[in-house]
Rosetta silent file (secondary structure, phi, psi, omega in degrees, C-alpha in Angstrom):
SEQUENCE: AAMREPAELDVIGDGADRDALRDQAARLGIGARVHWHGALPQPLLLDFYRSATALVVPSREEGFGLVAVEAQLCETPVVAFASGGLSDTIDNGATGYLIPPGDAAALASTLDLVVSSEGRHEVGKAGRQSALAQFAPDSVARRYRKLYDSVLNGRGSA
SCORE:     score description
SCORE:     0.000 S_00000001
   1 L     0.000  135.627 -178.949    0.919   14.652    6.937 S_00000001
   2 L  -133.816  152.118  175.186    0.051   12.892   10.159 S_00000001
   3 L   -71.676  148.394  175.800   -0.109    9.304   11.285 S_00000001
   4 L   -72.373  -38.225 -178.245   -3.581    7.831   11.743 S_00000001
   5 L   -98.541  131.479  176.124   -2.540    6.081   14.937 S_00000001
   6 L   -65.357  141.844 -178.587   -1.070    8.076   17.819 S_00000001
   7 L  -138.527  156.298  173.810    2.462    7.001   18.612 S_00000001
   8 L   -92.589  148.090 -179.815    5.152    7.824   21.142 S_00000001
   9 E  -130.780  123.524  172.273    8.471    9.131   19.870 S_00000001
  10 E  -100.080  120.212  179.031   11.835    8.850   21.619 S_00000001
  11 E  -102.606  118.391  179.360   14.294   11.351   20.159 S_00000001
  12 E  -108.656  128.488  179.186   17.908   10.400   20.731 S_00000001
  13 L   119.532  169.677 -179.805   20.572   12.978   19.933 S_00000001
  14 L  -133.109  167.253  177.102   21.094   16.702   20.062 S_00000001
  15 L   178.158  173.192 -176.321   21.463   19.493   17.607 S_00000001
  16 L   -64.218  -23.203 -176.730   20.985   23.174   17.026 S_00000001
  17 L   -92.894    3.605 -173.444   17.270   22.691   16.224 S_00000001
  18 H   -55.590  -51.074 -177.629   16.358   20.823   19.414 S_00000001
  19 H   -64.200  -40.673  178.326   14.602   23.724   21.186 S_00000001
  20 H   -64.236  -39.308  178.625   12.738   24.776   18.040 S_00000001
  21 H   -68.932  -39.051  176.563   11.597   21.196   17.465 S_00000001
  22 H   -61.883  -43.824  177.266   10.476   20.844   21.070 S_00000001
  23 H   -62.610  -41.564  179.725    8.464   24.076   20.695 S_00000001
  24 H   -63.962  -41.696  177.671    6.967   22.839   17.421 S_00000001
  25 H   -60.348  -40.346  178.232    5.903   19.549   19.038 S_00000001
  26 H   -64.881  -44.041  179.410    4.157   21.535   21.795 S_00000001
  27 H   -62.266  -34.573 -179.468    2.392   23.768   19.222 S_00000001
  28 L   -80.290   -4.934  178.843    1.206   20.671   17.334 S_00000001
  29 L    79.740   17.359 -179.371   -0.233   19.215   20.547 S_00000001
  30 L  -116.087    9.568 -176.312    2.077   16.201   20.579 S_00000001
  31 H   -55.207  -35.745 -179.014    4.638   17.459   23.101 S_00000001
  32 H   -72.210  -18.506 -179.266    3.582   14.930   25.735 S_00000001
  33 H   -96.355   -3.306  179.582    4.177   12.042   23.303 S_00000001
  34 E  -108.525  123.381 -177.063    7.706   13.139   22.333 S_00000001
  35 E  -112.200  119.811 -174.472   10.464   12.199   24.764 S_00000001
  36 E   -98.787  115.345 -176.116   13.777   14.041   24.362 S_00000001
  37 E  -104.691  -12.116 -176.767   16.771   12.042   25.609 S_00000001
  38 E    71.340 -170.678  178.419   19.662   14.023   24.171 S_00000001
  39 L   -72.692  135.341  179.978   22.882   12.380   23.082 S_00000001
  40 L  -126.388  147.597  175.371   23.422    8.982   24.680 S_00000001
  41 L   -67.287  149.010 -174.970   26.461    6.715   24.728 S_00000001
  42 H   -50.212  -42.902 -178.883   26.178    3.753   22.374 S_00000001
  43 H   -60.579  -27.850  179.958   25.749    1.084   25.097 S_00000001
  44 H   -77.417  -13.520 -178.706   22.586    2.812   26.352 S_00000001
  45 H   -74.065  -24.205 -175.155   21.001    2.647   22.899 S_00000001
  46 H   -54.283  -46.494 -179.943   20.525   -1.123   23.005 S_00000001
  47 H   -64.821  -36.169  177.128   17.417   -0.961   25.207 S_00000001
  48 H   -64.963  -46.464  178.583   15.897    1.721   22.965 S_00000001
  49 H   -57.666  -48.067 -174.719   16.522   -0.381   19.839 S_00000001
  50 H   -67.547  -31.032 -177.403   15.045   -3.507   21.401 S_00000001
  51 H   -92.788   -9.576 -176.433   11.905   -1.835   22.730 S_00000001
  52 L   -76.625  143.573  171.315   11.161    0.294   19.669 S_00000001
  53 L   -69.840  -36.279  178.412    8.428   -0.578   17.197 S_00000001
  54 L  -159.358  154.550  169.310   10.660    0.991   14.541 S_00000001
  55 E  -100.098  128.410 -179.193   13.722    3.164   14.177 S_00000001
  56 E  -108.689  125.626  179.706   12.959    6.237   12.090 S_00000001
  57 E  -124.857   83.780 -179.528   15.822    7.898   10.203 S_00000001
  58 L   -86.942   54.271 -176.913   14.411   10.899    8.300 S_00000001
  59 L   -95.744  131.128 -179.543   17.873   12.031    7.206 S_00000001
  60 L   -89.180  -16.292 -179.658   18.268   13.714    3.837 S_00000001
  61 L  -138.940   68.860 -177.156   22.054   13.426    3.748 S_00000001
  62 L   -89.944  135.421  175.763   22.988   10.227    5.544 S_00000001
  63 L   -78.383 -112.522 -177.584   26.481    8.830    5.248 S_00000001
  64 L   -72.412  -41.523 -179.331   26.928    5.198    6.198 S_00000001
  65 L    86.548   43.613 -178.282   23.886    4.920    8.487 S_00000001
  66 H   -58.285  -37.986 -178.933   25.411    3.026   11.408 S_00000001
  67 H   -60.257  -36.417  177.865   22.380    3.671   13.621 S_00000001
  68 H   -66.260  -42.304  178.744   20.215    1.803   11.086 S_00000001
  69 H   -64.431  -42.193  178.206   22.573   -1.190   11.092 S_00000001
  70 H   -60.212  -42.778  178.196   22.606   -1.227   14.910 S_00000001
  71 H   -64.739  -42.655  178.828   18.788   -1.251   14.950 S_00000001
  72 H   -59.722  -40.605  179.526   18.686   -4.024   12.350 S_00000001
  73 H   -62.709  -22.313  177.118   21.014   -6.132   14.481 S_00000001
  74 L   -95.254   10.723 -179.376   18.404   -5.797   17.265 S_00000001
  75 L    63.112   28.689  177.121   15.628   -6.922   14.859 S_00000001
  76 L   -96.051  121.931  178.096   14.093   -3.446   14.927 S_00000001
  77 L   -60.321  143.013 -179.993   12.534   -2.444   11.601 S_00000001
  78 E  -110.861  129.243  173.539   14.059    0.686   10.094 S_00000001
  79 E  -115.159  117.759 -171.798   11.964    3.333    8.327 S_00000001
  80 E  -143.665  155.792  168.580   14.265    5.787    6.602 S_00000001
  81 E   -69.736  140.278  179.179   14.574    8.301    3.838 S_00000001
  82 L   -72.851   87.594 -172.797   16.380    6.720    0.879 S_00000001
  83 L  -139.724  133.031  173.883   19.573    8.670    1.438 S_00000001
  84 L    51.692 -133.100 -176.321   23.253    7.812    1.201 S_00000001
  85 L   -66.417  -18.393  178.687   24.283    4.556    2.814 S_00000001
  86 H   -61.494  -35.172  178.323   20.748    3.799    3.998 S_00000001
  87 H   -67.446  -23.067  178.876   19.863    2.799    0.443 S_00000001
  88 H   -85.887  -26.702 -174.830   22.726    0.290    0.547 S_00000001
  89 H   -99.843  -11.314 -178.005   21.822   -1.294    3.888 S_00000001
  90 L  -121.190  127.015  173.376   18.026   -1.484    3.523 S_00000001
  91 L   -97.168  106.972 -171.483   16.143   -3.535    0.941 S_00000001
  92 E   -53.083  123.604  177.962   12.811   -1.696    0.769 S_00000001
  93 L    86.094  -16.964 -178.996    9.954   -3.843    2.037 S_00000001
  94 L  -106.375  -51.738 -178.337   12.214   -6.793    2.817 S_00000001
  95 L  -115.259    5.801 -179.536   14.769   -5.663    5.421 S_00000001
  96 E   166.608 -167.345 -176.252   13.305   -2.239    6.183 S_00000001
  97 E  -133.430  127.033  179.068   11.392    0.591    4.573 S_00000001
  98 E  -111.112  135.698 -177.055   12.774    3.369    2.365 S_00000001
  99 E  -120.589  144.043  174.754   10.879    6.591    1.729 S_00000001
 100 L   -57.484  133.029 -178.451   11.669    9.308   -0.826 S_00000001
 101 L   -52.639  129.386  176.889   13.653   12.002    1.037 S_00000001
 102 L    85.575   -3.589 -176.815   11.411   14.710    2.418 S_00000001
 103 L   -85.373   88.460 -176.569    8.126   12.899    1.696 S_00000001
 104 H   -64.032  -36.828  179.810    6.328   13.401    5.023 S_00000001
 105 H   -64.712  -42.844  178.294    3.082   11.815    3.777 S_00000001
 106 H   -66.897  -36.893  177.538    4.898    8.627    2.726 S_00000001
 107 H   -62.658  -47.550 -179.875    6.753    8.580    6.040 S_00000001
 108 H   -62.220  -44.684 -177.993    3.488    8.852    8.000 S_00000001
 109 H   -68.818  -35.551  177.265    1.712    6.172    5.956 S_00000001
 110 H   -67.464  -40.992  177.145    4.688    3.804    6.203 S_00000001
 111 H   -64.045  -38.857  174.638    4.841    4.293    9.960 S_00000001
 112 H   -58.265  -44.308  178.873    1.096    3.548   10.164 S_00000001
 113 H   -60.439  -47.322 -177.694    1.747    0.339    8.230 S_00000001
 114 H   -64.436  -44.861 -178.123    4.629   -0.670   10.482 S_00000001
 115 H   -63.423  -37.747 -174.393    2.764    0.123   13.706 S_00000001
 116 H   -91.508   -5.781 -172.812   -0.350   -1.822   12.655 S_00000001
 117 L  -109.080  131.469  172.111    1.362   -4.801   11.007 S_00000001
 118 L   -73.018  -15.294  177.654    2.702   -7.923   12.634 S_00000001
 119 H   -61.843  -16.499  179.287    4.778   -8.271    9.455 S_00000001
 120 H   -61.509  -28.842  179.726    7.210   -5.791   11.004 S_00000001
 121 H   -67.342  -39.138  177.209    8.634   -8.665   13.055 S_00000001
 122 H   -66.930  -39.867  177.348    9.539  -10.566    9.884 S_00000001
 123 H   -64.011  -40.519  177.465   11.090   -7.418    8.411 S_00000001
 124 H   -61.210  -43.949  178.548   13.037   -6.962   11.654 S_00000001
 125 H   -65.433  -41.558  178.187   14.352  -10.532   11.489 S_00000001
 126 H   -65.289  -36.849  176.921   15.273  -10.142    7.818 S_00000001
 127 H   -61.958  -41.734  178.098   17.031   -6.865    8.652 S_00000001
 128 H   -62.498  -46.918 -179.584   19.128   -8.633   11.288 S_00000001
 129 H   -61.444  -39.900  178.298   20.116  -11.406    8.870 S_00000001
 130 H   -65.292  -44.598 -179.996   21.034   -8.848    6.227 S_00000001
 131 H   -62.734  -41.572  177.922   23.099   -6.776    8.665 S_00000001
 132 H   -63.272  -43.105 -179.010   24.938   -9.889    9.858 S_00000001
 133 H   -63.985  -34.984 -177.027   25.607  -10.975    6.274 S_00000001
 134 H   -87.139  -34.391 -165.820   26.970   -7.550    5.340 S_00000001
 135 H  -124.155   -5.684  175.781   28.747   -6.399    8.486 S_00000001
 136 L   -63.512  144.427 -176.160   29.665   -9.302   10.760 S_00000001
 137 H   -52.546  -40.105 -179.036   33.473   -9.538   11.004 S_00000001
 138 H   -69.759  -33.573  177.104   33.650  -12.928    9.281 S_00000001
 139 H   -67.221  -44.155  179.175   31.445  -11.703    6.403 S_00000001
 140 H   -63.965  -42.417  179.913   33.570   -8.606    5.911 S_00000001
 141 H   -61.808  -41.588  178.257   36.753  -10.689    6.075 S_00000001
 142 H   -62.608  -41.432  179.985   35.438  -13.074    3.399 S_00000001
 143 H   -64.796  -41.993  178.078   34.593  -10.139    1.070 S_00000001
 144 H   -65.032  -40.861  179.427   38.054   -8.614    1.552 S_00000001
 145 H   -60.850  -43.629  179.107   39.692  -12.001    0.950 S_00000001
 146 H   -62.785  -42.766  178.697   37.723  -12.419   -2.275 S_00000001
 147 H   -63.382  -47.125  179.851   38.699   -8.911   -3.404 S_00000001
 148 H   -61.724  -43.029  178.812   42.389   -9.472   -2.568 S_00000001
 149 H   -61.027  -40.718 -179.703   42.394  -12.844   -4.348 S_00000001
 150 H   -63.374  -45.046  179.806   40.822  -11.222   -7.389 S_00000001
 151 H   -65.958  -44.877 -179.121   43.414   -8.442   -7.485 S_00000001
 152 H   -65.047  -28.654 -179.529   46.330  -10.803   -6.891 S_00000001
 153 L   -92.884    7.835  175.631   45.124  -13.106   -9.666 S_00000001
 154 L    76.791   17.105 -179.344   44.797  -10.208  -12.121 S_00000001
 155 L  -100.769    7.285 -178.743   40.992  -10.279  -12.320 S_00000001
 156 L  -157.641 -178.250  176.398   40.392   -6.900  -10.750 S_00000001
 157 L  -136.288  152.908 -178.118   42.004   -3.652   -9.868 S_00000001
 158 L   -84.827    0.000    0.000   42.516   -1.860   -6.594 S_00000001
Protein backbone atom coordinates (compact mmCIF):
# COMPACT_ATOMS: atom_id res chain seq x y z
CA ALA A 1 0.00 0.00 0.00
CA ALA A 2 1.33 3.41 -0.92
CA MET A 3 0.17 6.95 -0.44
CA ARG A 4 -1.19 8.72 -3.51
CA GLU A 5 0.62 11.93 -2.60
CA PRO A 6 4.38 11.92 -2.07
CA ALA A 7 5.31 12.92 1.45
CA GLU A 8 8.45 13.52 3.47
CA LEU A 9 9.03 11.41 6.56
CA ASP A 10 11.11 12.37 9.59
CA VAL A 11 11.99 9.27 11.62
CA ILE A 12 12.83 10.03 15.22
CA GLY A 13 14.33 7.25 17.32
CA ASP A 14 16.65 4.32 16.96
CA GLY A 15 16.37 0.59 17.06
CA ALA A 16 17.85 -2.64 15.85
CA ASP A 17 16.00 -2.39 12.51
CA ARG A 18 17.24 1.09 11.57
CA ASP A 19 19.81 0.00 8.96
CA ALA A 20 17.44 -2.54 7.40
CA LEU A 21 14.69 0.07 7.20
CA ARG A 22 17.05 2.61 5.66
CA ASP A 23 18.05 0.00 3.05
CA GLN A 24 14.39 -0.83 2.38
CA ALA A 25 13.55 2.86 1.86
CA ALA A 26 16.39 3.08 -0.69
CA ARG A 27 15.16 -0.07 -2.50
CA LEU A 28 11.64 1.38 -2.66
CA GLY A 29 12.98 4.60 -4.20
CA ILE A 30 11.91 6.80 -1.30
CA GLY A 31 15.26 7.07 0.50
CA ALA A 32 15.65 10.75 -0.35
CA ARG A 33 12.26 11.54 1.25
CA VAL A 34 13.02 9.76 4.54
CA HIS A 35 15.11 11.70 7.04
CA TRP A 36 16.67 9.69 9.87
CA HIS A 37 17.30 11.74 13.02
CA GLY A 38 18.02 9.04 15.57
CA ALA A 39 17.06 9.39 19.20
CA LEU A 40 16.56 13.01 20.25
CA PRO A 41 16.10 14.56 23.68
CA GLN A 42 12.51 15.54 24.43
CA PRO A 43 13.05 19.33 24.21
CA LEU A 44 14.20 19.00 20.59
CA LEU A 45 10.98 17.22 19.62
CA LEU A 46 8.83 20.33 20.00
CA ASP A 47 9.86 21.80 16.64
CA PHE A 48 9.21 18.47 14.91
CA TYR A 49 5.73 18.22 16.46
CA ARG A 50 4.83 21.78 15.51
CA SER A 51 6.01 21.54 11.91
CA ALA A 52 4.61 18.08 11.18
CA THR A 53 1.47 17.56 9.12
CA ALA A 54 0.83 14.51 11.31
CA LEU A 55 2.54 12.28 13.82
CA VAL A 56 2.42 8.66 12.71
CA VAL A 57 2.60 5.94 15.37
CA PRO A 58 2.42 2.54 13.63
CA SER A 59 3.08 0.66 16.87
CA ARG A 60 1.47 -2.72 17.37
CA GLU A 61 2.21 -2.90 21.10
CA GLU A 62 2.07 0.63 22.45
CA GLY A 63 1.94 1.24 26.17
CA PHE A 64 0.77 4.66 27.28
CA GLY A 65 1.64 6.53 24.07
CA LEU A 66 3.27 9.64 25.52
CA VAL A 67 4.60 10.73 22.12
CA ALA A 68 1.00 10.91 20.85
CA VAL A 69 -0.07 13.08 23.79
CA GLU A 70 2.93 15.38 23.25
CA ALA A 71 1.97 15.78 19.58
CA GLN A 72 -1.66 16.45 20.50
CA LEU A 73 -0.56 19.18 22.90
CA CYS A 74 1.15 20.82 19.89
CA GLU A 75 -2.08 20.54 17.84
CA THR A 76 -0.48 17.96 15.56
CA PRO A 77 -2.93 15.32 14.34
CA VAL A 78 -1.98 11.78 15.33
CA VAL A 79 -2.42 8.82 12.98
CA ALA A 80 -1.82 5.62 14.90
CA PHE A 81 -2.51 1.93 15.05
CA ALA A 82 -5.26 1.26 17.59
CA SER A 83 -2.91 -0.26 20.14
CA GLY A 84 -2.64 -0.06 23.91
CA GLY A 85 -2.93 3.40 25.39
CA LEU A 86 -3.33 5.04 21.98
CA SER A 87 -6.91 3.80 21.89
CA ASP A 88 -7.50 5.59 25.20
CA THR A 89 -5.99 8.93 24.18
CA ILE A 90 -7.36 9.22 20.63
CA ASP A 91 -11.02 9.49 19.67
CA ASN A 92 -10.98 8.23 16.08
CA GLY A 93 -11.91 10.97 13.62
CA ALA A 94 -12.37 13.57 16.34
CA THR A 95 -9.04 13.99 18.15
CA GLY A 96 -6.89 11.85 15.86
CA TYR A 97 -7.06 8.81 13.62
CA LEU A 98 -6.89 5.15 14.65
CA ILE A 99 -6.07 2.38 12.20
CA PRO A 100 -6.36 -1.38 12.73
CA PRO A 101 -2.88 -2.60 13.75
CA GLY A 102 -0.84 -3.73 10.77
CA ASP A 103 -3.27 -2.41 8.12
CA ALA A 104 -0.83 -0.65 5.78
CA ALA A 105 -3.53 0.17 3.20
CA ALA A 106 -5.68 1.91 5.83
CA LEU A 107 -2.62 3.76 7.12
CA ALA A 108 -1.75 5.02 3.62
CA SER A 109 -5.32 6.10 2.83
CA THR A 110 -5.69 7.85 6.19
CA LEU A 111 -2.42 9.69 5.66
CA ASP A 112 -3.63 10.76 2.19
CA LEU A 113 -6.79 12.10 3.84
CA VAL A 114 -4.84 13.98 6.50
CA VAL A 115 -2.34 15.44 4.04
CA SER A 116 -5.05 16.66 1.64
CA SER A 117 -7.58 17.89 4.21
CA GLU A 118 -7.70 21.22 5.96
CA GLY A 119 -9.87 19.41 8.52
CA ARG A 120 -6.64 18.13 10.06
CA HIS A 121 -6.27 21.51 11.77
CA GLU A 122 -9.60 21.05 13.55
CA VAL A 123 -8.60 17.51 14.56
CA GLY A 124 -5.30 18.90 15.84
CA LYS A 125 -7.09 21.53 17.94
CA ALA A 126 -9.53 18.94 19.29
CA GLY A 127 -6.58 16.66 20.11
CA ARG A 128 -4.96 19.45 22.13
CA GLN A 129 -8.17 20.12 24.08
CA SER A 130 -8.58 16.42 24.78
CA ALA A 131 -4.97 16.03 25.93
CA LEU A 132 -5.31 19.05 28.22
CA ALA A 133 -8.57 17.72 29.65
CA GLN A 134 -7.04 14.30 30.33
CA PHE A 135 -3.46 15.10 31.31
CA ALA A 136 -3.06 18.68 32.50
CA PRO A 137 -2.02 18.66 36.18
CA ASP A 138 -5.24 20.31 37.38
CA SER A 139 -7.38 17.83 35.42
CA VAL A 140 -5.49 14.87 36.84
CA ALA A 141 -5.71 16.33 40.35
CA ARG A 142 -9.50 16.75 40.03
CA ARG A 143 -9.90 13.10 38.90
CA TYR A 144 -7.78 11.85 41.81
CA ARG A 145 -9.74 14.04 44.25
CA LYS A 146 -13.01 12.63 42.93
CA LEU A 147 -11.69 9.07 43.25
CA TYR A 148 -10.40 9.67 46.80
CA ASP A 149 -13.69 11.29 47.84
CA SER A 150 -15.58 8.33 46.42
CA VAL A 151 -13.44 5.82 48.30
CA LEU A 152 -13.54 7.78 51.55
CA ASN A 153 -17.33 8.07 51.33
CA GLY A 154 -17.72 4.33 50.73
CA ARG A 155 -18.89 4.62 47.12
CA GLY A 156 -15.92 2.92 45.54
CA SER A 157 -12.99 0.71 46.22
CA ALA A 158 -9.27 1.19 45.81
